[in-house]
Amino acid sequence: MGFGGVLPIIRRVMVDDRRWLTQTEFNELFSLCQSLPGANVVNLSFAFGAREGGASGAVAAVTGLLSAPVSIVLVLAGLYARFGGLAPVRHALLGLAATAAGLALGSALRIASPILTVPRNMLLAAAVYGLAFGLHISLPLIVLGMLPLSLALSWRLVP
């Protein structure tokens, strides 16, 4: 079970524990899934399930990913409706939010570490970060601008 995103858990299981994918394969598949509409982890589950078992594998993977969390969220929503106004509950939720932020940051760093060993990739990542957080440019505009640049650089530099 996870909160604040299960990507760190999925990466650990798929890459470290089960060795279904290498870190590079995981990064490539996850990059593809980020470009698709919808939740990245659901897309990843669908793509991996389809790769391993076709259409039925995709359905099984997404069902397996979502059935327990949806059930838990429904129960928690009922509990929150009843007890959400209590101070201890509000404080506990603040702690969970901080933990979720740490998990997201840790996951991002783990996924980025093999990619950022190439100076060109570090410059592209810094440029995207600066555009998004420094200049507050919208993500679709950043993708439209950076995608051709990164493709051109990769095309020229990859043998």
Coordinates of N, CA and C in Angstrom, one line a residue:
M1 N 0.8 -1.2 0.0 CA 0.0 0.0 0.0 C 0.9 1.2 0.0
G2 N 0.4 2.3 -0.6 CA 1.2 3.5 -0.7 C 0.3 4.7 -0.6
F3 N 0.8 5.9 -0.3 CA 0.1 7.1 -0.4 C 1.0 8.2 -0.9
G4 N 0.3 9.2 -1.6 CA 1.1 10.2 -2.2 C 1.8 9.7 -3.5
G5 N 1.3 8.6 -4.0 CA 1.9 8.0 -5.2 C 2.6 6.7 -4.9
V6 N 2.3 5.7 -5.7 CA 2.9 4.4 -5.5 C 4.1 4.2 -6.5
L7 N 4.5 5.2 -7.2 CA 5.6 5.0 -8.2 C 6.9 4.4 -7.5
P8 N 7.3 4.9 -6.3 CA 8.5 4.4 -5.7 C 8.4 2.9 -5.5
I9 N 7.2 2.5 -5.0 CA 7.0 1.0 -4.7 C 6.9 0.2 -6.0
I10 N 6.3 0.7 -7.0 CA 6.2 0.0 -8.3 C 7.6 -0.1 -8.9
R11 N 8.4 1.0 -8.9 CA 9.7 0.9 -9.4 C 10.6 -0.1 -8.7
R12 N 10.5 -0.1 -7.4 CA 11.3 -1.1 -6.6 C 10.9 -2.5 -6.9
V13 N 9.6 -2.8 -7.0 CA 9.1 -4.1 -7.3 C 9.5 -4.5 -8.7
M14 N 9.2 -3.7 -9.7 CA 9.5 -4.1 -11.1 C 11.0 -4.2 -11.4
V15 N 11.8 -3.3 -10.8 CA 13.2 -3.2 -11.2 C 14.1 -4.0 -10.2
D16 N 13.9 -3.7 -8.9 CA 14.8 -4.3 -7.9 C 14.4 -5.7 -7.4
D17 N 13.1 -5.8 -7.1 CA 12.7 -7.1 -6.5 C 12.5 -8.2 -7.5
R18 N 11.6 -7.9 -8.5 CA 11.2 -8.9 -9.5 C 12.1 -9.0 -10.7
R19 N 12.8 -7.9 -10.9 CA 13.7 -7.8 -12.1 C 13.0 -8.0 -13.4
W20 N 11.7 -7.5 -13.5 CA 11.0 -7.6 -14.7 C 11.5 -6.7 -15.8
L21 N 12.0 -5.5 -15.3 CA 12.6 -4.5 -16.2 C 13.9 -4.1 -15.6
T22 N 14.8 -3.6 -16.5 CA 16.0 -3.0 -16.1 C 15.6 -1.5 -15.7
Q23 N 16.5 -0.8 -15.1 CA 16.3 0.6 -14.8 C 16.0 1.4 -16.1
T24 N 16.8 1.1 -17.1 CA 16.7 1.8 -18.4 C 15.4 1.5 -19.0
E25 N 15.0 0.2 -19.0 CA 13.6 -0.2 -19.6 C 12.5 0.5 -18.8
F26 N 12.6 0.6 -17.5 CA 11.6 1.2 -16.7 C 11.5 2.7 -17.0
N27 N 12.7 3.4 -17.1 CA 12.7 4.8 -17.5 C 12.1 5.0 -18.8
E28 N 12.4 4.2 -19.8 CA 11.8 4.4 -21.2 C 10.3 4.2 -21.2
L29 N 9.9 3.1 -20.5 CA 8.4 2.8 -20.5 C 7.7 3.9 -19.7
F30 N 8.3 4.3 -18.6 CA 7.7 5.4 -17.8 C 7.6 6.7 -18.6
S31 N 8.7 7.0 -19.3 CA 8.7 8.2 -20.2 C 7.6 8.2 -21.2
L32 N 7.4 7.1 -21.8 CA 6.3 6.9 -22.8 C 4.9 7.2 -22.1
C33 N 4.8 6.6 -20.9 CA 3.5 6.7 -20.1 C 3.2 8.1 -19.7
Q34 N 4.3 8.9 -19.4 CA 4.1 10.3 -19.0 C 3.5 11.1 -20.2
S35 N 3.8 10.7 -21.4 CA 3.3 11.4 -22.6 C 1.8 11.1 -22.9
L36 N 1.3 10.1 -22.3 CA -0.1 9.7 -22.5 C -1.0 10.4 -21.5
P37 N -2.3 10.6 -21.9 CA -3.2 11.2 -21.0 C -3.6 10.2 -19.9
G38 N -3.8 10.7 -18.7 CA -4.2 9.8 -17.6 C -3.1 9.7 -16.6
A39 N -3.3 9.0 -15.5 CA -2.4 8.8 -14.4 C -1.2 8.0 -14.9
N40 N 0.0 8.5 -14.6 CA 1.3 7.8 -15.1 C 1.4 6.4 -14.7
V41 N 1.0 6.1 -13.4 CA 1.2 4.7 -12.9 C 0.2 3.8 -13.5
V42 N -1.0 4.3 -13.8 CA -2.0 3.5 -14.4 C -1.6 3.2 -15.9
N43 N -1.1 4.2 -16.5 CA -0.5 4.0 -17.9 C 0.6 3.0 -17.9
L44 N 1.5 3.1 -16.9 CA 2.6 2.1 -16.8 C 2.1 0.7 -16.5
S45 N 1.1 0.6 -15.7 CA 0.5 -0.7 -15.4 C -0.1 -1.3 -16.7
F46 N -0.8 -0.5 -17.4 CA -1.5 -0.9 -18.6 C -0.4 -1.3 -19.7
A47 N 0.6 -0.5 -19.9 CA 1.6 -0.8 -20.9 C 2.4 -2.0 -20.5
F48 N 2.8 -2.2 -19.3 CA 3.5 -3.4 -18.9 C 2.6 -4.6 -19.0
G49 N 1.4 -4.5 -18.6 CA 0.5 -5.7 -18.7 C 0.2 -6.1 -20.1
A50 N 0.1 -5.1 -21.0 CA -0.1 -5.3 -22.5 C 1.2 -6.0 -23.0
R51 N 2.3 -5.5 -22.6 CA 3.6 -6.1 -23.1 C 3.7 -7.5 -22.7
E52 N 3.3 -7.9 -21.5 CA 3.5 -9.2 -21.0 C 2.3 -10.2 -21.4
G53 N 1.1 -9.6 -21.5 CA 0.0 -10.5 -21.7 C -1.1 -10.1 -22.6
G54 N -0.7 -9.1 -23.5 CA -1.7 -8.6 -24.4 C -2.8 -7.8 -23.8
A55 N -4.0 -7.8 -24.4 CA -5.1 -7.1 -23.9 C -5.6 -7.6 -22.5
S56 N -5.6 -8.9 -22.3 CA -6.0 -9.4 -21.0 C -5.0 -9.1 -20.0
G57 N -3.7 -9.1 -20.3 CA -2.7 -8.7 -19.4 C -2.8 -7.2 -19.0
A58 N -3.2 -6.4 -19.9 CA -3.4 -5.0 -19.6 C -4.6 -4.8 -18.6
V59 N -5.7 -5.5 -18.9 CA -6.9 -5.4 -18.1 C -6.5 -5.9 -16.7
A60 N -5.9 -7.0 -16.6 CA -5.5 -7.6 -15.3 C -4.6 -6.7 -14.5
A61 N -3.6 -6.1 -15.2 CA -2.7 -5.3 -14.5 C -3.4 -4.0 -13.9
V62 N -4.2 -3.4 -14.7 CA -4.9 -2.2 -14.2 C -5.9 -2.5 -13.1
T63 N -6.6 -3.6 -13.3 CA -7.5 -4.1 -12.2 C -6.8 -4.4 -10.9
G64 N -5.7 -5.1 -11.1 CA -4.9 -5.4 -9.9 C -4.3 -4.1 -9.2
L65 N -4.0 -3.2 -10.0 CA -3.4 -1.9 -9.5 C -4.5 -1.1 -8.8
L66 N -5.7 -1.1 -9.3 CA -6.7 -0.1 -8.8 C -7.7 -0.7 -7.8
S67 N -8.0 -2.0 -7.8 CA -9.1 -2.5 -7.0 C -8.9 -2.3 -5.5
A68 N -7.8 -2.6 -4.9 CA -7.6 -2.3 -3.5 C -7.6 -0.9 -3.1
P69 N -6.8 0.0 -3.9 CA -6.8 1.4 -3.5 C -8.2 2.1 -3.6
V70 N -9.0 1.7 -4.6 CA -10.3 2.3 -4.7 C -11.2 1.9 -3.5
S71 N -11.1 0.6 -3.1 CA -11.9 0.2 -2.0 C -11.4 0.9 -0.7
I72 N -10.1 1.1 -0.5 CA -9.6 1.8 0.7 C -10.0 3.3 0.6
V73 N -10.0 3.9 -0.5 CA -10.4 5.3 -0.6 C -11.8 5.5 -0.3
L74 N -12.7 4.6 -0.7 CA -14.1 4.7 -0.4 C -14.3 4.6 1.1
V75 N -13.6 3.7 1.8 CA -13.7 3.6 3.3 C -13.2 4.8 3.9
L76 N -12.0 5.3 3.5 CA -11.4 6.5 4.1 C -12.3 7.7 3.9
A77 N -12.9 7.8 2.7 CA -13.8 9.0 2.5 C -14.9 9.0 3.5
G78 N -15.5 7.8 3.7 CA -16.6 7.8 4.7 C -16.1 8.2 6.1
L79 N -14.9 7.7 6.5 CA -14.3 8.1 7.8 C -14.0 9.6 7.9
Y80 N -13.5 10.1 6.8 CA -13.1 11.5 6.7 C -14.4 12.4 6.8
A81 N -15.5 12.0 6.2 CA -16.7 12.7 6.3 C -17.2 12.8 7.7
R82 N -16.9 11.7 8.4 CA -17.4 11.7 9.8 C -16.5 12.3 10.8
F83 N -15.1 12.2 10.6 CA -14.2 12.6 11.6 C -13.2 13.7 11.1
G84 N -13.3 14.1 9.9 CA -12.3 15.1 9.2 C -12.2 16.4 9.9
G85 N -13.2 16.8 10.7 CA -13.1 18.1 11.4 C -12.3 18.1 12.6
L86 N -11.9 16.9 13.1 CA -11.2 16.8 14.4 C -9.7 17.2 14.2
A87 N -9.2 18.0 15.2 CA -7.8 18.4 15.1 C -6.8 17.3 14.9
P88 N -6.9 16.2 15.7 CA -5.9 15.1 15.5 C -5.9 14.6 14.0
V89 N -7.1 14.5 13.5 CA -7.2 14.0 12.1 C -6.5 15.0 11.1
R90 N -6.8 16.3 11.3 CA -6.1 17.3 10.4 C -4.6 17.3 10.6
H91 N -4.1 17.1 11.8 CA -2.6 17.1 12.0 C -2.0 15.8 11.4
A92 N -2.7 14.7 11.5 CA -2.2 13.5 10.9 C -2.1 13.6 9.4
L93 N -3.1 14.3 8.8 CA -3.1 14.4 7.3 C -2.0 15.4 6.9
L94 N -1.6 16.4 7.7 CA -0.5 17.2 7.4 C 0.8 16.4 7.4
G95 N 0.9 15.5 8.3 CA 2.1 14.6 8.4 C 2.2 13.7 7.2
L96 N 1.0 13.2 6.8 CA 1.0 12.3 5.6 C 1.4 13.1 4.3
A97 N 0.9 14.3 4.2 CA 1.3 15.2 3.1 C 2.8 15.4 3.0
A98 N 3.4 15.6 4.1 CA 4.9 15.8 4.1 C 5.6 14.5 3.7
T99 N 5.1 13.4 4.2 CA 5.7 12.1 3.8 C 5.5 11.8 2.3
A100 N 4.4 12.1 1.8 CA 4.1 11.9 0.4 C 5.0 12.8 -0.5
A101 N 5.3 14.0 0.0 CA 6.2 14.9 -0.8 C 7.6 14.3 -0.8
G102 N 8.0 13.8 0.3 CA 9.3 13.1 0.4 C 9.4 11.9 -0.5
L103 N 8.4 11.1 -0.5 CA 8.4 9.9 -1.4 C 8.5 10.4 -2.9
A104 N 7.7 11.4 -3.2 CA 7.7 11.9 -4.6 C 9.1 12.4 -5.0
L105 N 9.7 13.1 -4.1 CA 11.1 13.7 -4.4 C 12.1 12.5 -4.5
G106 N 12.0 11.6 -3.6 CA 12.9 10.4 -3.6 C 12.8 9.6 -4.9
S107 N 11.6 9.4 -5.3 CA 11.3 8.7 -6.5 C 11.8 9.4 -7.7
A108 N 11.6 10.7 -7.8 CA 12.1 11.5 -8.9 C 13.6 11.4 -9.0
L109 N 14.3 11.5 -7.9 CA 15.8 11.5 -7.8 C 16.3 10.1 -8.3
R110 N 15.6 9.1 -7.8 CA 16.0 7.7 -8.2 C 15.9 7.5 -9.7
I111 N 14.8 7.9 -10.3 CA 14.5 7.7 -11.7 C 15.5 8.6 -12.5
A112 N 15.7 9.8 -12.0 CA 16.5 10.8 -12.8 C 18.0 10.4 -12.7
S113 N 18.5 9.8 -11.7 CA 19.9 9.6 -11.5 C 20.7 8.9 -12.7
P114 N 20.2 7.9 -13.3 CA 20.9 7.4 -14.4 C 20.8 8.3 -15.7
I115 N 19.7 9.0 -15.8 CA 19.5 9.9 -16.9 C 20.5 11.1 -16.8
L116 N 20.7 11.6 -15.6 CA 21.4 12.8 -15.4 C 22.9 12.6 -15.3
T117 N 23.4 11.4 -15.7 CA 24.8 11.2 -15.8 C 25.4 11.8 -17.0
V118 N 24.6 12.2 -18.0 CA 25.0 12.8 -19.2 C 24.8 14.3 -19.1
P119 N 25.9 15.1 -19.3 CA 25.8 16.5 -19.2 C 24.7 17.2 -20.0
R120 N 24.5 16.7 -21.2 CA 23.4 17.2 -22.1 C 22.1 17.1 -21.4
N121 N 21.8 15.9 -20.8 CA 20.6 15.7 -20.1 C 20.4 16.6 -18.9
M122 N 21.5 16.8 -18.2 CA 21.5 17.7 -17.0 C 21.1 19.1 -17.4
L123 N 21.7 19.6 -18.6 CA 21.3 20.9 -19.1 C 19.8 21.0 -19.5
L124 N 19.4 20.0 -20.2 CA 18.0 19.9 -20.6 C 17.0 19.9 -19.3
A125 N 17.4 19.1 -18.3 CA 16.6 19.1 -17.1 C 16.6 20.4 -16.4
A126 N 17.8 21.1 -16.3 CA 17.8 22.4 -15.7 C 17.0 23.4 -16.5
A127 N 17.1 23.3 -17.8 CA 16.3 24.3 -18.6 C 14.8 24.1 -18.4
V128 N 14.3 22.8 -18.3 CA 12.9 22.6 -18.1 C 12.5 23.1 -16.7
Y129 N 13.4 22.8 -15.7 CA 13.1 23.3 -14.3 C 13.0 24.8 -14.3
G130 N 13.9 25.5 -15.0 CA 13.9 26.9 -15.0 C 12.7 27.5 -15.7
L131 N 12.3 26.9 -16.8 CA 11.1 27.3 -17.5 C 9.9 27.1 -16.7
A132 N 9.8 26.0 -16.0 CA 8.5 25.7 -15.3 C 8.4 26.4 -14.0
F133 N 9.5 26.4 -13.2 CA 9.4 27.0 -11.9 C 10.0 28.4 -11.8
G134 N 10.9 28.8 -12.7 CA 11.5 30.1 -12.7 C 10.6 31.1 -13.5
L135 N 10.2 30.7 -14.7 CA 9.5 31.6 -15.5 C 8.0 31.2 -15.6
H136 N 7.6 30.2 -14.9 CA 6.2 29.8 -14.8 C 5.5 29.5 -16.2
I137 N 6.2 28.9 -17.1 CA 5.7 28.6 -18.4 C 5.0 27.3 -18.3
S138 N 3.8 27.2 -19.0 CA 3.0 26.0 -18.9 C 3.7 24.8 -19.5
L139 N 3.3 23.6 -18.9 CA 4.0 22.3 -19.3 C 3.8 22.1 -20.8
P140 N 2.6 22.2 -21.4 CA 2.5 22.0 -22.8 C 3.4 22.8 -23.7
L141 N 3.6 24.1 -23.3 CA 4.5 24.9 -24.1 C 6.0 24.5 -23.9
I142 N 6.3 24.1 -22.7 CA 7.7 23.5 -22.4 C 7.9 22.3 -23.3
V143 N 6.9 21.4 -23.3 CA 7.1 20.2 -24.1 C 7.2 20.5 -25.6
L144 N 6.4 21.4 -26.1 CA 6.5 21.8 -27.5 C 7.8 22.4 -27.8
G145 N 8.4 23.2 -26.9 CA 9.7 23.8 -27.2 C 10.9 22.8 -26.9
M146 N 10.8 22.0 -25.9 CA 12.0 21.2 -25.5 C 12.0 19.9 -26.3
L147 N 10.9 19.4 -26.7 CA 10.9 18.1 -27.4 C 11.7 18.1 -28.7
P148 N 11.5 19.1 -29.6 CA 12.3 19.1 -30.8 C 13.8 19.3 -30.4
L149 N 14.1 20.1 -29.4 CA 15.5 20.4 -29.1 C 16.1 19.1 -28.6
S150 N 15.4 18.4 -27.7 CA 16.0 17.1 -27.1 C 16.1 16.0 -28.2
L151 N 15.1 16.0 -29.1 CA 15.2 15.0 -30.2 C 16.4 15.3 -31.1
A152 N 16.6 16.6 -31.4 CA 17.7 17.0 -32.3 C 19.0 16.7 -31.7
L153 N 19.2 17.0 -30.4 CA 20.4 16.7 -29.7 C 20.7 15.2 -29.6
S154 N 19.6 14.4 -29.4 CA 19.8 13.0 -29.3 C 20.1 12.4 -30.7
W155 N 19.5 12.9 -31.7 CA 19.7 12.4 -33.1 C 21.1 12.6 -33.5
R156 N 21.7 13.8 -33.2 CA 23.0 14.1 -33.6 C 24.1 13.4 -32.7
L157 N 23.8 13.1 -31.5 CA 24.8 12.6 -30.6 C 24.7 11.1 -30.3
V158 N 23.7 10.4 -30.7 CA 23.6 9.0 -30.5 C 24.0 8.3 -31.7
P159 N 25.0 7.4 -31.6 CA 25.5 6.7 -32.8 C 24.5 5.7 -33.4

